[in-house]
Amino acid sequence: METETESAADEGAASARDALAAIAADRQRLGRRLKSQTWWSAPAQALAVAAVIYSPAAGIALPMTMVLSLATLALVAIDYVVRRRMRMVAVPGPTGPMSLAIIVVLSAAMIGAFALAVVFEVNEQRPWLIVTSAAGFAVALICSALYDLANARELLRVR
């Protein structure tokens, strides 16, 4: 004869299995959405990153701050539009070690390239500023695409 505690335990286990199945289905849906992200988001983000890196060319202080602000607003707007098109309220951050590593590399590259661009502008080395900005564009383009793929892959992998 089954006791009340066994019945409650079975209901709790069934409820937990249902919750885990719902989470797994959610991860699958989110991973598919990230894989099918809009084609223009990575180039647009890379262009905004290149504008951040090239901003010292506008002049140190207020002009650079204005360009930095506009480029940062562009990055936020691109993120907002992509989330809206993908019907997501919030895109999770890195979901695994590979996507986290890509974000760290991209962030370090952006900060280093911006610092280098400031040095080039102060020393009046405009051609190197253009090269640094172009390299930043390429790194941001590659890292953005790789991040989306790695994040989707890590979401689709059910552990």
PDB file of C-alpha atoms in Angstrom:
ATOM      1  CA  MET A   1       0.000   0.000   0.000  1.00  0.00           C
ATOM      2  CA  GLU A   2       1.310   3.394  -0.965  1.00  0.00           C
ATOM      3  CA  THR A   3       1.687   6.004   1.745  1.00  0.00           C
ATOM      4  CA  GLU A   4       0.996   9.690   1.455  1.00  0.00           C
ATOM      5  CA  THR A   5       4.687  10.556   1.588  1.00  0.00           C
ATOM      6  CA  GLU A   6       5.484   8.267  -1.357  1.00  0.00           C
ATOM      7  CA  SER A   7       2.652   9.842  -3.332  1.00  0.00           C
ATOM      8  CA  ALA A   8       3.905  13.344  -2.509  1.00  0.00           C
ATOM      9  CA  ALA A   9       7.458  12.322  -3.439  1.00  0.00           C
ATOM     10  CA  ASP A  10       6.261  10.978  -6.794  1.00  0.00           C
ATOM     11  CA  GLU A  11       4.382  14.206  -7.479  1.00  0.00           C
ATOM     12  CA  GLY A  12       7.456  16.236  -6.522  1.00  0.00           C
ATOM     13  CA  ALA A  13       9.677  14.140  -8.796  1.00  0.00           C
ATOM     14  CA  ALA A  14       7.218  14.465 -11.674  1.00  0.00           C
ATOM     15  CA  SER A  15       7.047  18.217 -11.106  1.00  0.00           C
ATOM     16  CA  ALA A  16      10.854  18.448 -11.104  1.00  0.00           C
ATOM     17  CA  ARG A  17      11.085  16.417 -14.342  1.00  0.00           C
ATOM     18  CA  ASP A  18       8.523  18.706 -15.978  1.00  0.00           C
ATOM     19  CA  ALA A  19      10.470  21.782 -14.868  1.00  0.00           C
ATOM     20  CA  LEU A  20      13.752  20.346 -16.194  1.00  0.00           C
ATOM     21  CA  ALA A  21      12.093  19.470 -19.503  1.00  0.00           C
ATOM     22  CA  ALA A  22      10.745  23.021 -19.785  1.00  0.00           C
ATOM     23  CA  ILE A  23      14.209  24.459 -19.079  1.00  0.00           C
ATOM     24  CA  ALA A  24      15.788  22.166 -21.698  1.00  0.00           C
ATOM     25  CA  ALA A  25      13.155  23.187 -24.260  1.00  0.00           C
ATOM     26  CA  ASP A  26      13.781  26.852 -23.432  1.00  0.00           C
ATOM     27  CA  ARG A  27      17.534  26.401 -23.926  1.00  0.00           C
ATOM     28  CA  GLN A  28      16.931  24.725 -27.292  1.00  0.00           C
ATOM     29  CA  ARG A  29      14.611  27.517 -28.463  1.00  0.00           C
ATOM     30  CA  LEU A  30      17.019  30.230 -27.303  1.00  0.00           C
ATOM     31  CA  GLY A  31      19.968  28.476 -28.952  1.00  0.00           C
ATOM     32  CA  ARG A  32      18.114  28.235 -32.273  1.00  0.00           C
ATOM     33  CA  ARG A  33      17.223  31.922 -32.086  1.00  0.00           C
ATOM     34  CA  LEU A  34      20.828  32.902 -31.416  1.00  0.00           C
ATOM     35  CA  LYS A  35      22.004  30.803 -34.362  1.00  0.00           C
ATOM     36  CA  SER A  36      19.546  32.547 -36.684  1.00  0.00           C
ATOM     37  CA  GLN A  37      20.452  36.064 -35.605  1.00  0.00           C
ATOM     38  CA  THR A  38      20.141  38.818 -38.143  1.00  0.00           C
ATOM     39  CA  TRP A  39      22.902  38.915 -40.750  1.00  0.00           C
ATOM     40  CA  TRP A  40      23.674  42.584 -40.204  1.00  0.00           C
ATOM     41  CA  SER A  41      24.191  42.614 -36.428  1.00  0.00           C
ATOM     42  CA  ALA A  42      27.856  41.507 -36.362  1.00  0.00           C
ATOM     43  CA  PRO A  43      29.012  44.017 -39.033  1.00  0.00           C
ATOM     44  CA  ALA A  44      27.033  46.823 -37.375  1.00  0.00           C
ATOM     45  CA  GLN A  45      28.544  46.039 -33.980  1.00  0.00           C
ATOM     46  CA  ALA A  46      32.022  45.859 -35.520  1.00  0.00           C
ATOM     47  CA  LEU A  47      31.490  49.234 -37.191  1.00  0.00           C
ATOM     48  CA  ALA A  48      30.487  50.778 -33.856  1.00  0.00           C
ATOM     49  CA  VAL A  49      33.577  49.251 -32.229  1.00  0.00           C
ATOM     50  CA  ALA A  50      35.737  50.709 -35.006  1.00  0.00           C
ATOM     51  CA  ALA A  51      34.159  54.112 -34.328  1.00  0.00           C
ATOM     52  CA  VAL A  52      35.040  53.763 -30.631  1.00  0.00           C
ATOM     53  CA  ILE A  53      38.646  52.965 -31.530  1.00  0.00           C
ATOM     54  CA  TYR A  54      38.863  55.774 -34.104  1.00  0.00           C
ATOM     55  CA  SER A  55      37.238  58.350 -31.788  1.00  0.00           C
ATOM     56  CA  PRO A  56      40.537  59.966 -30.685  1.00  0.00           C
ATOM     57  CA  ALA A  57      40.900  61.218 -34.269  1.00  0.00           C
ATOM     58  CA  ALA A  58      38.035  63.628 -33.569  1.00  0.00           C
ATOM     59  CA  GLY A  59      40.261  65.356 -31.061  1.00  0.00           C
ATOM     60  CA  ILE A  60      41.120  64.581 -27.492  1.00  0.00           C
ATOM     61  CA  ALA A  61      38.563  65.624 -24.839  1.00  0.00           C
ATOM     62  CA  LEU A  62      35.073  66.780 -25.843  1.00  0.00           C
ATOM     63  CA  PRO A  63      35.001  65.691 -29.520  1.00  0.00           C
ATOM     64  CA  MET A  64      36.318  62.233 -28.602  1.00  0.00           C
ATOM     65  CA  THR A  65      33.757  61.960 -25.812  1.00  0.00           C
ATOM     66  CA  MET A  66      30.945  62.818 -28.217  1.00  0.00           C
ATOM     67  CA  VAL A  67      32.043  60.194 -30.757  1.00  0.00           C
ATOM     68  CA  LEU A  68      32.487  57.631 -27.964  1.00  0.00           C
ATOM     69  CA  SER A  69      29.007  58.393 -26.662  1.00  0.00           C
ATOM     70  CA  LEU A  70      27.405  58.063 -30.092  1.00  0.00           C
ATOM     71  CA  ALA A  71      29.229  54.812 -30.827  1.00  0.00           C
ATOM     72  CA  THR A  72      28.228  53.391 -27.439  1.00  0.00           C
ATOM     73  CA  LEU A  73      24.616  54.400 -28.050  1.00  0.00           C
ATOM     74  CA  ALA A  74      24.835  52.676 -31.429  1.00  0.00           C
ATOM     75  CA  LEU A  75      26.017  49.451 -29.731  1.00  0.00           C
ATOM     76  CA  VAL A  76      23.121  49.623 -27.272  1.00  0.00           C
ATOM     77  CA  ALA A  77      20.632  50.357 -30.074  1.00  0.00           C
ATOM     78  CA  ILE A  78      21.904  47.429 -32.161  1.00  0.00           C
ATOM     79  CA  ASP A  79      21.547  45.133 -29.162  1.00  0.00           C
ATOM     80  CA  TYR A  80      18.008  46.415 -28.537  1.00  0.00           C
ATOM     81  CA  VAL A  81      16.935  45.945 -32.163  1.00  0.00           C
ATOM     82  CA  VAL A  82      18.402  42.436 -32.323  1.00  0.00           C
ATOM     83  CA  ARG A  83      16.686  41.419 -29.084  1.00  0.00           C
ATOM     84  CA  ARG A  84      13.401  42.817 -30.307  1.00  0.00           C
ATOM     85  CA  ARG A  85      13.639  41.052 -33.674  1.00  0.00           C
ATOM     86  CA  MET A  86      14.469  37.798 -31.898  1.00  0.00           C
ATOM     87  CA  ARG A  87      11.547  38.361 -29.491  1.00  0.00           C
ATOM     88  CA  MET A  88      13.767  38.139 -26.446  1.00  0.00           C
ATOM     89  CA  VAL A  89      13.427  40.286 -23.394  1.00  0.00           C
ATOM     90  CA  ALA A  90      16.925  39.518 -22.209  1.00  0.00           C
ATOM     91  CA  VAL A  91      19.724  37.669 -23.893  1.00  0.00           C
ATOM     92  CA  PRO A  92      21.749  35.814 -21.317  1.00  0.00           C
ATOM     93  CA  GLY A  93      25.391  36.578 -21.003  1.00  0.00           C
ATOM     94  CA  PRO A  94      27.991  33.980 -21.807  1.00  0.00           C
ATOM     95  CA  THR A  95      26.525  30.528 -21.214  1.00  0.00           C
ATOM     96  CA  GLY A  96      29.767  28.606 -21.121  1.00  0.00           C
ATOM     97  CA  PRO A  97      33.545  28.845 -21.035  1.00  0.00           C
ATOM     98  CA  MET A  98      34.023  29.383 -24.779  1.00  0.00           C
ATOM     99  CA  SER A  99      31.596  32.314 -25.068  1.00  0.00           C
ATOM    100  CA  LEU A 100      33.069  33.822 -21.888  1.00  0.00           C
ATOM    101  CA  ALA A 101      36.587  33.534 -23.320  1.00  0.00           C
ATOM    102  CA  ILE A 102      35.489  35.255 -26.532  1.00  0.00           C
ATOM    103  CA  ILE A 103      33.943  38.144 -24.582  1.00  0.00           C
ATOM    104  CA  VAL A 104      37.115  38.525 -22.500  1.00  0.00           C
ATOM    105  CA  VAL A 105      39.318  38.542 -25.619  1.00  0.00           C
ATOM    106  CA  LEU A 106      37.064  41.045 -27.386  1.00  0.00           C
ATOM    107  CA  SER A 107      36.950  43.345 -24.358  1.00  0.00           C
ATOM    108  CA  ALA A 108      40.718  43.238 -23.870  1.00  0.00           C
ATOM    109  CA  ALA A 109      41.284  43.870 -27.586  1.00  0.00           C
ATOM    110  CA  MET A 110      38.904  46.847 -27.575  1.00  0.00           C
ATOM    111  CA  ILE A 111      40.495  48.426 -24.516  1.00  0.00           C
ATOM    112  CA  GLY A 112      44.014  47.850 -25.856  1.00  0.00           C
ATOM    113  CA  ALA A 113      43.143  49.180 -29.311  1.00  0.00           C
ATOM    114  CA  PHE A 114      41.490  52.272 -27.845  1.00  0.00           C
ATOM    115  CA  ALA A 115      44.511  52.995 -25.629  1.00  0.00           C
ATOM    116  CA  LEU A 116      46.794  52.509 -28.615  1.00  0.00           C
ATOM    117  CA  ALA A 117      44.603  54.840 -30.683  1.00  0.00           C
ATOM    118  CA  VAL A 118      44.900  57.548 -28.030  1.00  0.00           C
ATOM    119  CA  VAL A 119      48.691  57.158 -28.087  1.00  0.00           C
ATOM    120  CA  PHE A 120      48.739  57.381 -31.889  1.00  0.00           C
ATOM    121  CA  GLU A 121      46.549  60.506 -31.848  1.00  0.00           C
ATOM    122  CA  VAL A 122      48.676  62.221 -29.206  1.00  0.00           C
ATOM    123  CA  ASN A 123      51.813  61.434 -31.234  1.00  0.00           C
ATOM    124  CA  GLU A 124      50.083  62.501 -34.474  1.00  0.00           C
ATOM    125  CA  GLN A 125      50.353  59.083 -36.113  1.00  0.00           C
ATOM    126  CA  ARG A 126      47.043  59.145 -38.032  1.00  0.00           C
ATOM    127  CA  PRO A 127      47.916  56.332 -40.472  1.00  0.00           C
ATOM    128  CA  TRP A 128      48.486  53.967 -37.540  1.00  0.00           C
ATOM    129  CA  LEU A 129      45.226  55.117 -36.021  1.00  0.00           C
ATOM    130  CA  ILE A 130      43.432  54.037 -39.193  1.00  0.00           C
ATOM    131  CA  VAL A 131      45.220  50.669 -39.157  1.00  0.00           C
ATOM    132  CA  THR A 132      44.328  50.148 -35.492  1.00  0.00           C
ATOM    133  CA  SER A 133      40.694  50.984 -36.173  1.00  0.00           C
ATOM    134  CA  ALA A 134      40.557  48.612 -39.161  1.00  0.00           C
ATOM    135  CA  ALA A 135      42.119  45.829 -37.095  1.00  0.00           C
ATOM    136  CA  GLY A 136      39.595  46.521 -34.333  1.00  0.00           C
ATOM    137  CA  PHE A 137      36.787  46.243 -36.886  1.00  0.00           C
ATOM    138  CA  ALA A 138      38.082  42.864 -38.089  1.00  0.00           C
ATOM    139  CA  VAL A 139      38.559  41.493 -34.566  1.00  0.00           C
ATOM    140  CA  ALA A 140      35.113  42.718 -33.474  1.00  0.00           C
ATOM    141  CA  LEU A 141      33.464  41.236 -36.567  1.00  0.00           C
ATOM    142  CA  ILE A 142      35.071  37.839 -36.053  1.00  0.00           C
ATOM    143  CA  CYS A 143      34.540  37.798 -32.276  1.00  0.00           C
ATOM    144  CA  SER A 144      30.904  38.875 -32.559  1.00  0.00           C
ATOM    145  CA  ALA A 145      30.088  36.105 -35.002  1.00  0.00           C
ATOM    146  CA  LEU A 146      32.077  33.542 -33.003  1.00  0.00           C
ATOM    147  CA  TYR A 147      30.402  34.634 -29.763  1.00  0.00           C
ATOM    148  CA  ASP A 148      26.917  34.132 -31.197  1.00  0.00           C
ATOM    149  CA  LEU A 149      27.843  30.698 -32.526  1.00  0.00           C
ATOM    150  CA  ALA A 150      29.587  29.634 -29.305  1.00  0.00           C
ATOM    151  CA  ASN A 151      26.746  30.904 -27.142  1.00  0.00           C
ATOM    152  CA  ALA A 152      24.169  29.079 -29.273  1.00  0.00           C
ATOM    153  CA  ARG A 153      26.251  25.909 -29.237  1.00  0.00           C
ATOM    154  CA  GLU A 154      26.598  26.027 -25.465  1.00  0.00           C
ATOM    155  CA  LEU A 155      22.872  26.631 -25.060  1.00  0.00           C
ATOM    156  CA  LEU A 156      21.981  23.767 -27.386  1.00  0.00           C
ATOM    157  CA  ARG A 157      24.241  21.392 -25.495  1.00  0.00           C
ATOM    158  CA  VAL A 158      22.067  19.973 -22.761  1.00  0.00           C
ATOM    159  CA  ARG A 159      24.106  18.853 -19.785  1.00  0.00           C
TER     160      ARG A 159
END
